[in-house]
């Protein structure tokens, strides 16, 4: 490169870094594209371009730039890792596994990749483990011993199992929508009358915030209150949830649903408790029922559904009639059976007791 080209190269590289720090990835991309025009053999610039495109969900461009980075430097472990991240976000699992295997071949102790492969199906992990002495099948969540604890849900479930520490809300939402979760919830919501006025809505066990997001999209008048046992889940939702201006998001056990300045007694018009009860030890489950009752307004409604898949964390799957009876015993009325094993219950008004 000539001296002028070197100066221009350095200037655009510095500008790209500045724009990235300012949260302006589009401008940073323009600067880095100028860098690779001046020096088309710069693998790190292609890697950085790929990462920026990943961040703004330009998947095809991210793949193209990252593939060029590893073409220029086949031992570029970070570029292989980033390429795997892109493939995993767009559900190309085989390609993600292949990229992460290449990364580990370059750098067997690449920590981010050793964490990332926990997102893969166990059979894919076993293939990588067969070739990589630093990897064992225990890297899959299926081998993680279960204990009902915040630590297990933070690490084995949300970070290692789901990867909320680096996934974008839009990608997670797309994954669950493609699996049919949103359409099933919409069929449930079709059966429920939600008034047009301001509504206070609690999502108990908000997990990734998807139910809350779909509810808020369907009912713009809703103000959301989202709690979860997992610190990692809550931190991720606090950063990623699209409707930050209409949501209160905090970490809490369902045994004690309150804020520091508000005990939330008879506060909520609606509560959704979906795919939660099956996770809870019996004492926590019983305490939650009391809290859902306490925090609902008289006449308020509860949407209830338990998951019944045989997962390691599903320690409290009940017969459906027993589940409903546990809620009606405390004073809820069963209003109607909803699609997909959901139930609409109502807290009795005081005059009805």
mmCIF file of C-alpha atoms in Angstrom:
data_model
loop_
_atom_site.group_PDB
_atom_site.id
_atom_site.type_symbol
_atom_site.label_atom_id
_atom_site.label_comp_id
_atom_site.label_asym_id
_atom_site.label_seq_id
_atom_site.Cartn_x
_atom_site.Cartn_y
_atom_site.Cartn_z
ATOM 1 C CA UNK A 1 0.000 0.000 0.000
ATOM 2 C CA UNK A 2 1.121 3.575 -0.663
ATOM 3 C CA UNK A 3 1.524 5.963 2.245
ATOM 4 C CA UNK A 4 -1.723 7.706 1.299
ATOM 5 C CA UNK A 5 -3.547 4.380 1.128
ATOM 6 C CA UNK A 6 -2.153 3.385 4.522
ATOM 7 C CA UNK A 7 -3.339 6.658 6.055
ATOM 8 C CA UNK A 8 -6.779 6.265 4.473
ATOM 9 C CA UNK A 9 -6.901 2.644 5.636
ATOM 10 C CA UNK A 10 -6.081 3.640 9.223
ATOM 11 C CA UNK A 11 -8.565 6.526 9.170
ATOM 12 C CA UNK A 12 -11.467 4.380 8.003
ATOM 13 C CA UNK A 13 -10.545 1.671 10.489
ATOM 14 C CA UNK A 14 -10.601 4.175 13.353
ATOM 15 C CA UNK A 15 -13.862 5.682 12.121
ATOM 16 C CA UNK A 16 -15.435 2.230 11.989
ATOM 17 C CA UNK A 17 -14.446 1.615 15.604
ATOM 18 C CA UNK A 18 -15.826 5.014 16.637
ATOM 19 C CA UNK A 19 -19.151 4.470 14.866
ATOM 20 C CA UNK A 20 -19.404 1.025 16.448
ATOM 21 C CA UNK A 21 -18.902 2.510 19.914
ATOM 22 C CA UNK A 22 -21.544 5.140 19.142
ATOM 23 C CA UNK A 23 -24.044 2.431 18.236
ATOM 24 C CA UNK A 24 -24.108 3.270 14.523
ATOM 25 C CA UNK A 25 -23.340 -0.072 12.837
ATOM 26 C CA UNK A 26 -24.504 1.048 9.378
ATOM 27 C CA UNK A 27 -21.869 3.806 9.288
ATOM 28 C CA UNK A 28 -19.252 1.448 10.730
ATOM 29 C CA UNK A 29 -20.005 -1.027 7.936
ATOM 30 C CA UNK A 30 -19.484 1.663 5.285
ATOM 31 C CA UNK A 31 -16.091 2.488 6.773
ATOM 32 C CA UNK A 32 -15.002 -1.152 6.928
ATOM 33 C CA UNK A 33 -16.146 -1.725 3.360
ATOM 34 C CA UNK A 34 -13.748 1.066 2.398
ATOM 35 C CA UNK A 35 -11.018 -0.686 4.400
ATOM 36 C CA UNK A 36 -11.390 -3.930 2.434
ATOM 37 C CA UNK A 37 -11.402 -1.972 -0.824
ATOM 38 C CA UNK A 38 -8.000 -0.579 0.168
ATOM 39 C CA UNK A 39 -6.724 -3.884 1.572
ATOM 40 C CA UNK A 40 -8.736 -6.879 0.293
ATOM 41 C CA UNK A 41 -6.422 -9.267 2.119
ATOM 42 C CA UNK A 42 -7.358 -8.035 5.616
ATOM 43 C CA UNK A 43 -9.097 -11.025 7.215
ATOM 44 C CA UNK A 44 -9.826 -9.139 10.449
ATOM 45 C CA UNK A 45 -11.734 -6.449 8.545
ATOM 46 C CA UNK A 46 -13.899 -9.110 6.906
ATOM 47 C CA UNK A 47 -14.510 -10.703 10.306
ATOM 48 C CA UNK A 48 -15.490 -7.365 11.825
ATOM 49 C CA UNK A 49 -17.792 -6.663 8.892
ATOM 50 C CA UNK A 50 -19.422 -10.036 9.397
ATOM 51 C CA UNK A 51 -19.995 -9.343 13.091
ATOM 52 C CA UNK A 52 -21.539 -5.936 12.360
ATOM 53 C CA UNK A 53 -23.862 -7.438 9.756
ATOM 54 C CA UNK A 54 -24.798 -10.161 12.250
ATOM 55 C CA UNK A 55 -25.724 -7.498 14.795
ATOM 56 C CA UNK A 56 -28.185 -5.831 12.425
ATOM 57 C CA UNK A 57 -29.441 -9.156 11.045
ATOM 58 C CA UNK A 58 -28.045 -8.850 7.531
ATOM 59 C CA UNK A 59 -27.491 -12.585 7.528
ATOM 60 C CA UNK A 60 -26.415 -13.108 3.904
ATOM 61 C CA UNK A 61 -23.837 -10.318 4.102
ATOM 62 C CA UNK A 62 -22.566 -11.632 7.446
ATOM 63 C CA UNK A 63 -22.041 -15.096 5.963
ATOM 64 C CA UNK A 64 -20.328 -13.711 2.874
ATOM 65 C CA UNK A 65 -17.883 -11.566 4.848
ATOM 66 C CA UNK A 66 -17.092 -14.246 7.437
ATOM 67 C CA UNK A 67 -16.516 -16.867 4.742
ATOM 68 C CA UNK A 68 -14.057 -14.491 3.121
ATOM 69 C CA UNK A 69 -12.290 -14.023 6.453
ATOM 70 C CA UNK A 70 -11.702 -17.771 6.865
ATOM 71 C CA UNK A 71 -10.763 -18.104 3.196
ATOM 72 C CA UNK A 72 -8.019 -15.557 3.768
ATOM 73 C CA UNK A 73 -6.982 -17.151 7.068
ATOM 74 C CA UNK A 74 -8.214 -20.697 7.590
ATOM 75 C CA UNK A 75 -6.871 -20.662 11.188
ATOM 76 C CA UNK A 76 -8.910 -17.595 12.174
ATOM 77 C CA UNK A 77 -10.769 -19.187 15.097
ATOM 78 C CA UNK A 78 -12.876 -16.133 15.997
ATOM 79 C CA UNK A 79 -14.148 -15.852 12.425
ATOM 80 C CA UNK A 80 -15.144 -19.530 12.438
ATOM 81 C CA UNK A 81 -16.942 -18.976 15.755
ATOM 82 C CA UNK A 82 -18.794 -15.937 14.398
ATOM 83 C CA UNK A 83 -19.751 -17.806 11.240
ATOM 84 C CA UNK A 84 -21.241 -20.540 13.413
ATOM 85 C CA UNK A 85 -23.217 -17.928 15.359
ATOM 86 C CA UNK A 86 -24.783 -16.610 12.167
ATOM 87 C CA UNK A 87 -25.718 -20.083 10.952
ATOM 88 C CA UNK A 88 -27.199 -20.944 14.338
ATOM 89 C CA UNK A 89 -29.331 -17.798 14.362
ATOM 90 C CA UNK A 90 -30.890 -18.730 11.020
ATOM 91 C CA UNK A 91 -31.382 -22.354 12.120
ATOM 92 C CA UNK A 92 -28.780 -23.906 9.821
ATOM 93 C CA UNK A 93 -27.666 -26.307 12.543
ATOM 94 C CA UNK A 94 -25.408 -28.487 10.385
ATOM 95 C CA UNK A 95 -23.519 -25.449 9.098
ATOM 96 C CA UNK A 96 -23.219 -24.033 12.615
ATOM 97 C CA UNK A 97 -21.802 -27.323 13.893
ATOM 98 C CA UNK A 98 -19.327 -27.461 10.998
ATOM 99 C CA UNK A 99 -18.108 -23.897 11.613
ATOM 100 C CA UNK A 100 -17.688 -24.457 15.346
ATOM 101 C CA UNK A 101 -15.809 -27.686 14.684
ATOM 102 C CA UNK A 102 -13.399 -25.762 12.450
ATOM 103 C CA UNK A 103 -12.977 -23.193 15.218
ATOM 104 C CA UNK A 104 -12.050 -25.863 17.748
ATOM 105 C CA UNK A 105 -9.668 -27.451 15.256
ATOM 106 C CA UNK A 106 -7.853 -24.105 15.163
ATOM 107 C CA UNK A 107 -8.133 -23.408 18.887
ATOM 108 C CA UNK A 108 -9.266 -26.396 20.983
ATOM 109 C CA UNK A 109 -9.841 -24.269 24.112
ATOM 110 C CA UNK A 110 -11.921 -21.547 22.397
ATOM 111 C CA UNK A 111 -14.194 -20.761 25.348
ATOM 112 C CA UNK A 112 -17.002 -19.047 23.443
ATOM 113 C CA UNK A 113 -17.301 -22.000 21.068
ATOM 114 C CA UNK A 114 -17.214 -24.548 23.885
ATOM 115 C CA UNK A 115 -20.168 -22.663 25.372
ATOM 116 C CA UNK A 116 -21.897 -22.219 22.035
ATOM 117 C CA UNK A 117 -21.962 -25.885 21.073
ATOM 118 C CA UNK A 118 -24.266 -26.486 24.027
ATOM 119 C CA UNK A 119 -26.936 -24.953 21.812
ATOM 120 C CA UNK A 120 -26.580 -27.860 19.387
ATOM 121 C CA UNK A 121 -28.533 -31.135 19.473
ATOM 122 C CA UNK A 122 -26.661 -33.776 21.422
ATOM 123 C CA UNK A 123 -25.967 -35.870 18.317
ATOM 124 C CA UNK A 124 -24.112 -32.917 16.770
ATOM 125 C CA UNK A 125 -22.080 -32.448 19.952
ATOM 126 C CA UNK A 126 -21.136 -36.135 19.887
ATOM 127 C CA UNK A 127 -19.821 -35.811 16.315
ATOM 128 C CA UNK A 128 -17.649 -32.859 17.365
ATOM 129 C CA UNK A 129 -16.545 -34.702 20.518
ATOM 130 C CA UNK A 130 -15.423 -37.699 18.476
ATOM 131 C CA UNK A 131 -12.902 -35.504 16.661
ATOM 132 C CA UNK A 132 -12.025 -32.987 19.376
ATOM 133 C CA UNK A 133 -10.317 -34.165 22.590
ATOM 134 C CA UNK A 134 -11.306 -30.928 24.362
ATOM 135 C CA UNK A 135 -15.002 -31.647 23.840
ATOM 136 C CA UNK A 136 -17.130 -34.312 25.468
ATOM 137 C CA UNK A 137 -20.832 -35.077 25.087
ATOM 138 C CA UNK A 138 -21.336 -33.601 28.549
ATOM 139 C CA UNK A 139 -21.170 -30.212 26.828
ATOM 140 C CA UNK A 140 -24.799 -30.883 25.871
ATOM 141 C CA UNK A 141 -27.493 -29.757 28.322
ATOM 142 C CA UNK A 142 -28.969 -33.269 28.334
ATOM 143 C CA UNK A 143 -26.029 -34.296 30.537
ATOM 144 C CA UNK A 144 -26.410 -31.408 33.005
ATOM 145 C CA UNK A 145 -27.722 -32.677 36.357
ATOM 146 C CA UNK A 146 -30.910 -30.905 37.364
ATOM 147 C CA UNK A 147 -31.483 -29.117 40.631
ATOM 148 C CA UNK A 148 -34.297 -26.654 41.207
ATOM 149 C CA UNK A 149 -32.157 -23.605 41.792
ATOM 150 C CA UNK A 150 -31.557 -20.190 40.366
ATOM 151 C CA UNK A 151 -28.020 -21.287 39.457
ATOM 152 C CA UNK A 152 -29.294 -24.174 37.294
ATOM 153 C CA UNK A 153 -31.771 -21.950 35.457
ATOM 154 C CA UNK A 154 -29.159 -19.227 35.013
ATOM 155 C CA UNK A 155 -26.393 -21.452 33.680
ATOM 156 C CA UNK A 156 -27.587 -24.826 32.428
ATOM 157 C CA UNK A 157 -30.926 -23.543 31.140
ATOM 158 C CA UNK A 158 -30.673 -19.945 29.998
ATOM 159 C CA UNK A 159 -26.984 -19.498 29.203
ATOM 160 C CA UNK A 160 -25.794 -22.963 28.200
ATOM 161 C CA UNK A 161 -29.146 -24.346 27.090
ATOM 162 C CA UNK A 162 -30.721 -21.394 25.317
ATOM 163 C CA UNK A 163 -27.864 -18.954 24.968
ATOM 164 C CA UNK A 164 -29.682 -15.765 25.986
ATOM 165 C CA UNK A 165 -26.317 -14.170 26.674
ATOM 166 C CA UNK A 166 -25.803 -13.597 22.953
ATOM 167 C CA UNK A 167 -29.056 -14.219 21.082
ATOM 168 C CA UNK A 168 -31.242 -11.414 19.767
ATOM 169 C CA UNK A 169 -34.926 -11.151 20.651
ATOM 170 C CA UNK A 170 -35.951 -11.082 16.996
ATOM 171 C CA UNK A 171 -34.139 -14.360 16.296
ATOM 172 C CA UNK A 172 -35.619 -16.068 19.372
ATOM 173 C CA UNK A 173 -39.071 -14.772 18.473
ATOM 174 C CA UNK A 174 -38.707 -16.062 14.911
ATOM 175 C CA UNK A 175 -37.655 -19.484 16.164
ATOM 176 C CA UNK A 176 -40.674 -19.828 18.453
ATOM 177 C CA UNK A 177 -43.079 -18.407 15.884
ATOM 178 C CA UNK A 178 -41.866 -20.956 13.318
ATOM 179 C CA UNK A 179 -42.497 -23.674 15.878
ATOM 180 C CA UNK A 180 -46.136 -22.523 16.114
ATOM 181 C CA UNK A 181 -46.145 -21.094 19.640
ATOM 182 C CA UNK A 182 -47.506 -17.703 18.635
ATOM 183 C CA UNK A 183 -50.338 -19.089 16.524
ATOM 184 C CA UNK A 184 -51.355 -21.364 19.396
ATOM 185 C CA UNK A 185 -51.384 -18.462 21.835
ATOM 186 C CA UNK A 186 -53.419 -16.363 19.422
ATOM 187 C CA UNK A 187 -56.032 -19.103 19.232
ATOM 188 C CA UNK A 188 -56.203 -18.936 23.030
ATOM 189 C CA UNK A 189 -56.458 -15.148 23.076
ATOM 190 C CA UNK A 190 -59.266 -15.306 20.498
ATOM 191 C CA UNK A 191 -61.412 -16.864 23.240
ATOM 192 C CA UNK A 192 -60.750 -14.144 25.834
ATOM 193 C CA UNK A 193 -62.411 -10.770 26.198
ATOM 194 C CA UNK A 194 -59.833 -8.114 27.087
ATOM 195 C CA UNK A 195 -61.361 -4.663 27.772
ATOM 196 C CA UNK A 196 -60.217 -1.658 25.766
ATOM 197 C CA UNK A 197 -59.178 0.399 28.788
ATOM 198 C CA UNK A 198 -55.819 0.292 30.584
ATOM 199 C CA UNK A 199 -54.974 -3.256 31.666
ATOM 200 C CA UNK A 200 -52.368 -4.388 34.180
ATOM 201 C CA UNK A 201 -51.057 -7.794 33.056
ATOM 202 C CA UNK A 202 -48.692 -10.096 34.960
ATOM 203 C CA UNK A 203 -46.623 -12.686 33.116
ATOM 204 C CA UNK A 204 -45.526 -15.122 35.835
ATOM 205 C CA UNK A 205 -42.350 -16.940 34.825
ATOM 206 C CA UNK A 206 -41.737 -14.720 31.786
ATOM 207 C CA UNK A 207 -38.773 -16.817 30.537
ATOM 208 C CA UNK A 208 -37.810 -15.105 27.249
ATOM 209 C CA UNK A 209 -40.698 -12.618 27.278
ATOM 210 C CA UNK A 210 -42.376 -14.089 24.218
ATOM 211 C CA UNK A 211 -45.867 -14.537 25.696
ATOM 212 C CA UNK A 212 -45.711 -10.987 27.060
ATOM 213 C CA UNK A 213 -44.562 -9.690 23.680
ATOM 214 C CA UNK A 214 -47.332 -11.449 21.772
ATOM 215 C CA UNK A 215 -49.941 -10.263 24.299
ATOM 216 C CA UNK A 216 -48.720 -6.652 24.056
ATOM 217 C CA UNK A 217 -48.729 -6.825 20.259
ATOM 218 C CA UNK A 218 -52.297 -8.103 20.310
ATOM 219 C CA UNK A 219 -53.527 -5.725 23.042
ATOM 220 C CA UNK A 220 -51.729 -2.354 22.927
ATOM 221 C CA UNK A 221 -53.640 -1.153 26.009
ATOM 222 C CA UNK A 222 -51.839 -3.669 28.219
ATOM 223 C CA UNK A 223 -49.136 -2.648 30.679
ATOM 224 C CA UNK A 224 -46.878 -5.614 31.344
ATOM 225 C CA UNK A 225 -45.325 -6.856 34.557
ATOM 226 C CA UNK A 226 -42.817 -9.649 33.934
ATOM 227 C CA UNK A 227 -41.090 -11.780 36.555
ATOM 228 C CA UNK A 228 -38.835 -14.814 36.422
ATOM 229 C CA UNK A 229 -36.739 -16.872 38.822
ATOM 230 C CA UNK A 230 -33.674 -16.654 36.570
ATOM 231 C CA UNK A 231 -31.398 -13.647 36.819
ATOM 232 C CA UNK A 232 -30.017 -14.313 33.324
ATOM 233 C CA UNK A 233 -33.513 -14.433 31.853
ATOM 234 C CA UNK A 234 -34.441 -11.132 33.465
ATOM 235 C CA UNK A 235 -31.213 -9.375 32.477
ATOM 236 C CA UNK A 236 -31.730 -10.524 28.894
ATOM 237 C CA UNK A 237 -35.375 -9.381 28.841
ATOM 238 C CA UNK A 238 -34.412 -6.031 30.373
ATOM 239 C CA UNK A 239 -31.997 -5.517 27.483
ATOM 240 C CA UNK A 240 -33.859 -7.179 24.616
ATOM 241 C CA UNK A 241 -37.619 -6.909 25.233
ATOM 242 C CA UNK A 242 -39.075 -4.661 22.497
ATOM 243 C CA UNK A 243 -41.696 -2.844 24.630
ATOM 244 C CA UNK A 244 -39.461 -1.447 27.363
ATOM 245 C CA UNK A 245 -41.682 1.618 27.767
ATOM 246 C CA UNK A 246 -44.703 -0.456 28.766
ATOM 247 C CA UNK A 247 -43.074 -3.195 30.830
ATOM 248 C CA UNK A 248 -41.858 -3.604 34.388
ATOM 249 C CA UNK A 249 -39.364 -6.492 34.395
ATOM 250 C CA UNK A 250 -37.847 -7.846 37.586
ATOM 251 C CA UNK A 251 -36.387 -10.958 39.134
ATOM 252 C CA UNK A 252 -38.600 -12.679 41.691
ATOM 253 C CA UNK A 253 -39.709 -16.085 42.825
ATOM 254 C CA UNK A 254 -43.379 -16.826 42.240
ATOM 255 C CA UNK A 255 -43.519 -17.487 45.981
ATOM 256 C CA UNK A 256 -43.386 -13.726 46.571
ATOM 257 C CA UNK A 257 -44.751 -11.520 43.777
ATOM 258 C CA UNK A 258 -44.105 -7.959 44.852
ATOM 259 C CA UNK A 259 -41.968 -4.914 44.204
ATOM 260 C CA UNK A 260 -39.923 -3.088 46.848
ATOM 261 C CA UNK A 261 -42.401 -0.203 46.869
ATOM 262 C CA UNK A 262 -45.615 -2.110 46.128
ATOM 263 C CA UNK A 263 -46.909 -5.452 47.411
ATOM 264 C CA UNK A 264 -49.152 -5.607 44.307
ATOM 265 C CA UNK A 265 -52.167 -6.793 46.318
ATOM 266 C CA UNK A 266 -55.247 -6.987 44.054
ATOM 267 C CA UNK A 267 -53.290 -5.142 41.371
ATOM 268 C CA UNK A 268 -53.596 -7.163 38.153
ATOM 269 C CA UNK A 269 -56.510 -7.435 35.749
ATOM 270 C CA UNK A 270 -54.979 -10.442 33.966
ATOM 271 C CA UNK A 271 -52.263 -12.924 34.819
ATOM 272 C CA UNK A 272 -50.765 -15.494 32.469
ATOM 273 C CA UNK A 273 -49.082 -18.541 33.960
ATOM 274 C CA UNK A 274 -48.030 -20.629 30.976
ATOM 275 C CA UNK A 275 -45.459 -23.448 31.094
ATOM 276 C CA UNK A 276 -44.561 -22.645 34.704
ATOM 277 C CA UNK A 277 -46.259 -25.021 37.164
ATOM 278 C CA UNK A 278 -44.439 -28.103 35.883
ATOM 279 C CA UNK A 279 -41.076 -26.560 36.860
ATOM 280 C CA UNK A 280 -41.945 -26.003 40.518
ATOM 281 C CA UNK A 281 -41.427 -28.164 43.593
ATOM 282 C CA UNK A 282 -44.746 -28.750 45.362
ATOM 283 C CA UNK A 283 -44.218 -26.140 48.147
ATOM 284 C CA UNK A 284 -43.263 -23.454 45.629
ATOM 285 C CA UNK A 285 -46.213 -24.412 43.425
ATOM 286 C CA UNK A 286 -48.660 -24.104 46.328
ATOM 287 C CA UNK A 287 -47.182 -20.771 47.397
ATOM 288 C CA UNK A 288 -47.478 -19.471 43.818
ATOM 289 C CA UNK A 289 -51.190 -20.250 43.664
ATOM 290 C CA UNK A 290 -51.686 -18.126 46.763
ATOM 291 C CA UNK A 291 -49.661 -15.281 45.268
ATOM 292 C CA UNK A 292 -51.535 -15.364 41.960
ATOM 293 C CA UNK A 293 -54.761 -15.177 43.939
ATOM 294 C CA UNK A 294 -53.490 -12.351 46.182
ATOM 295 C CA UNK A 295 -52.236 -10.152 43.362
ATOM 296 C CA UNK A 296 -55.267 -10.483 41.055
ATOM 297 C CA UNK A 297 -58.081 -7.996 41.376
ATOM 298 C CA UNK A 298 -61.445 -9.449 42.391
ATOM 299 C CA UNK A 299 -63.003 -10.419 39.091
ATOM 300 C CA UNK A 300 -59.546 -10.605 37.475
ATOM 301 C CA UNK A 301 -58.643 -13.433 35.129
ATOM 302 C CA UNK A 302 -55.878 -16.034 35.063
ATOM 303 C CA UNK A 303 -54.740 -17.907 31.939
ATOM 304 C CA UNK A 304 -53.240 -21.208 33.039
ATOM 305 C CA UNK A 305 -51.402 -23.952 31.149
ATOM 306 C CA UNK A 306 -48.826 -26.528 32.204
ATOM 307 C CA UNK A 307 -46.243 -28.052 29.919
ATOM 308 C CA UNK A 308 -46.254 -31.828 29.908
ATOM 309 C CA UNK A 309 -43.195 -32.809 27.875
ATOM 310 C CA UNK A 310 -40.790 -35.176 29.677
ATOM 311 C CA UNK A 311 -37.945 -32.693 30.191
ATOM 312 C CA UNK A 312 -35.471 -33.013 33.034
ATOM 313 C CA UNK A 313 -36.698 -29.739 34.559
ATOM 314 C CA UNK A 314 -40.376 -30.742 34.430
ATOM 315 C CA UNK A 315 -40.604 -32.170 37.925
ATOM 316 C CA UNK A 316 -44.260 -31.487 38.744
ATOM 317 C CA UNK A 317 -46.523 -32.544 35.862
ATOM 318 C CA UNK A 318 -50.052 -33.096 37.149
ATOM 319 C CA UNK A 319 -53.206 -34.633 35.709
ATOM 320 C CA UNK A 320 -55.136 -31.775 34.133
ATOM 321 C CA UNK A 321 -58.137 -32.074 36.445
ATOM 322 C CA UNK A 322 -55.856 -32.044 39.503
ATOM 323 C CA UNK A 323 -54.087 -28.928 38.231
ATOM 324 C CA UNK A 324 -57.358 -27.043 37.794
ATOM 325 C CA UNK A 325 -58.691 -28.307 41.137
ATOM 326 C CA UNK A 326 -55.667 -26.848 42.937
ATOM 327 C CA UNK A 327 -56.687 -23.419 41.674
ATOM 328 C CA UNK A 328 -60.436 -23.714 42.148
ATOM 329 C CA UNK A 329 -59.919 -24.933 45.721
ATOM 330 C CA UNK A 330 -58.384 -21.601 46.687
ATOM 331 C CA UNK A 331 -61.316 -19.704 45.204
ATOM 332 C CA UNK A 332 -60.848 -19.386 41.453
ATOM 333 C CA UNK A 333 -63.774 -20.178 39.189
ATOM 334 C CA UNK A 334 -63.095 -22.107 35.999
ATOM 335 C CA UNK A 335 -64.612 -19.894 33.294
ATOM 336 C CA UNK A 336 -63.821 -22.029 30.255
ATOM 337 C CA UNK A 337 -61.532 -24.563 28.673
ATOM 338 C CA UNK A 338 -59.344 -22.866 26.081
ATOM 339 C CA UNK A 339 -57.454 -24.418 23.137
ATOM 340 C CA UNK A 340 -54.259 -26.422 23.675
ATOM 341 C CA UNK A 341 -54.916 -27.300 27.334
ATOM 342 C CA UNK A 342 -55.192 -23.688 28.458
ATOM 343 C CA UNK A 343 -57.761 -22.659 31.061
ATOM 344 C CA UNK A 344 -59.388 -19.328 31.819
ATOM 345 C CA UNK A 345 -60.041 -18.860 35.522
ATOM 346 C CA UNK A 346 -61.529 -15.900 37.371
ATOM 347 C CA UNK A 347 -60.936 -14.683 40.902
ATOM 348 C CA UNK A 348 -64.239 -14.479 42.675
ATOM 349 C CA UNK A 349 -65.461 -11.085 43.724
ATOM 350 C CA UNK A 350 -65.737 -10.544 47.436
ATOM 351 C CA UNK A 351 -69.534 -10.572 47.352
ATOM 352 C CA UNK A 352 -69.444 -13.997 45.667
ATOM 353 C CA UNK A 353 -67.641 -15.805 48.477
#
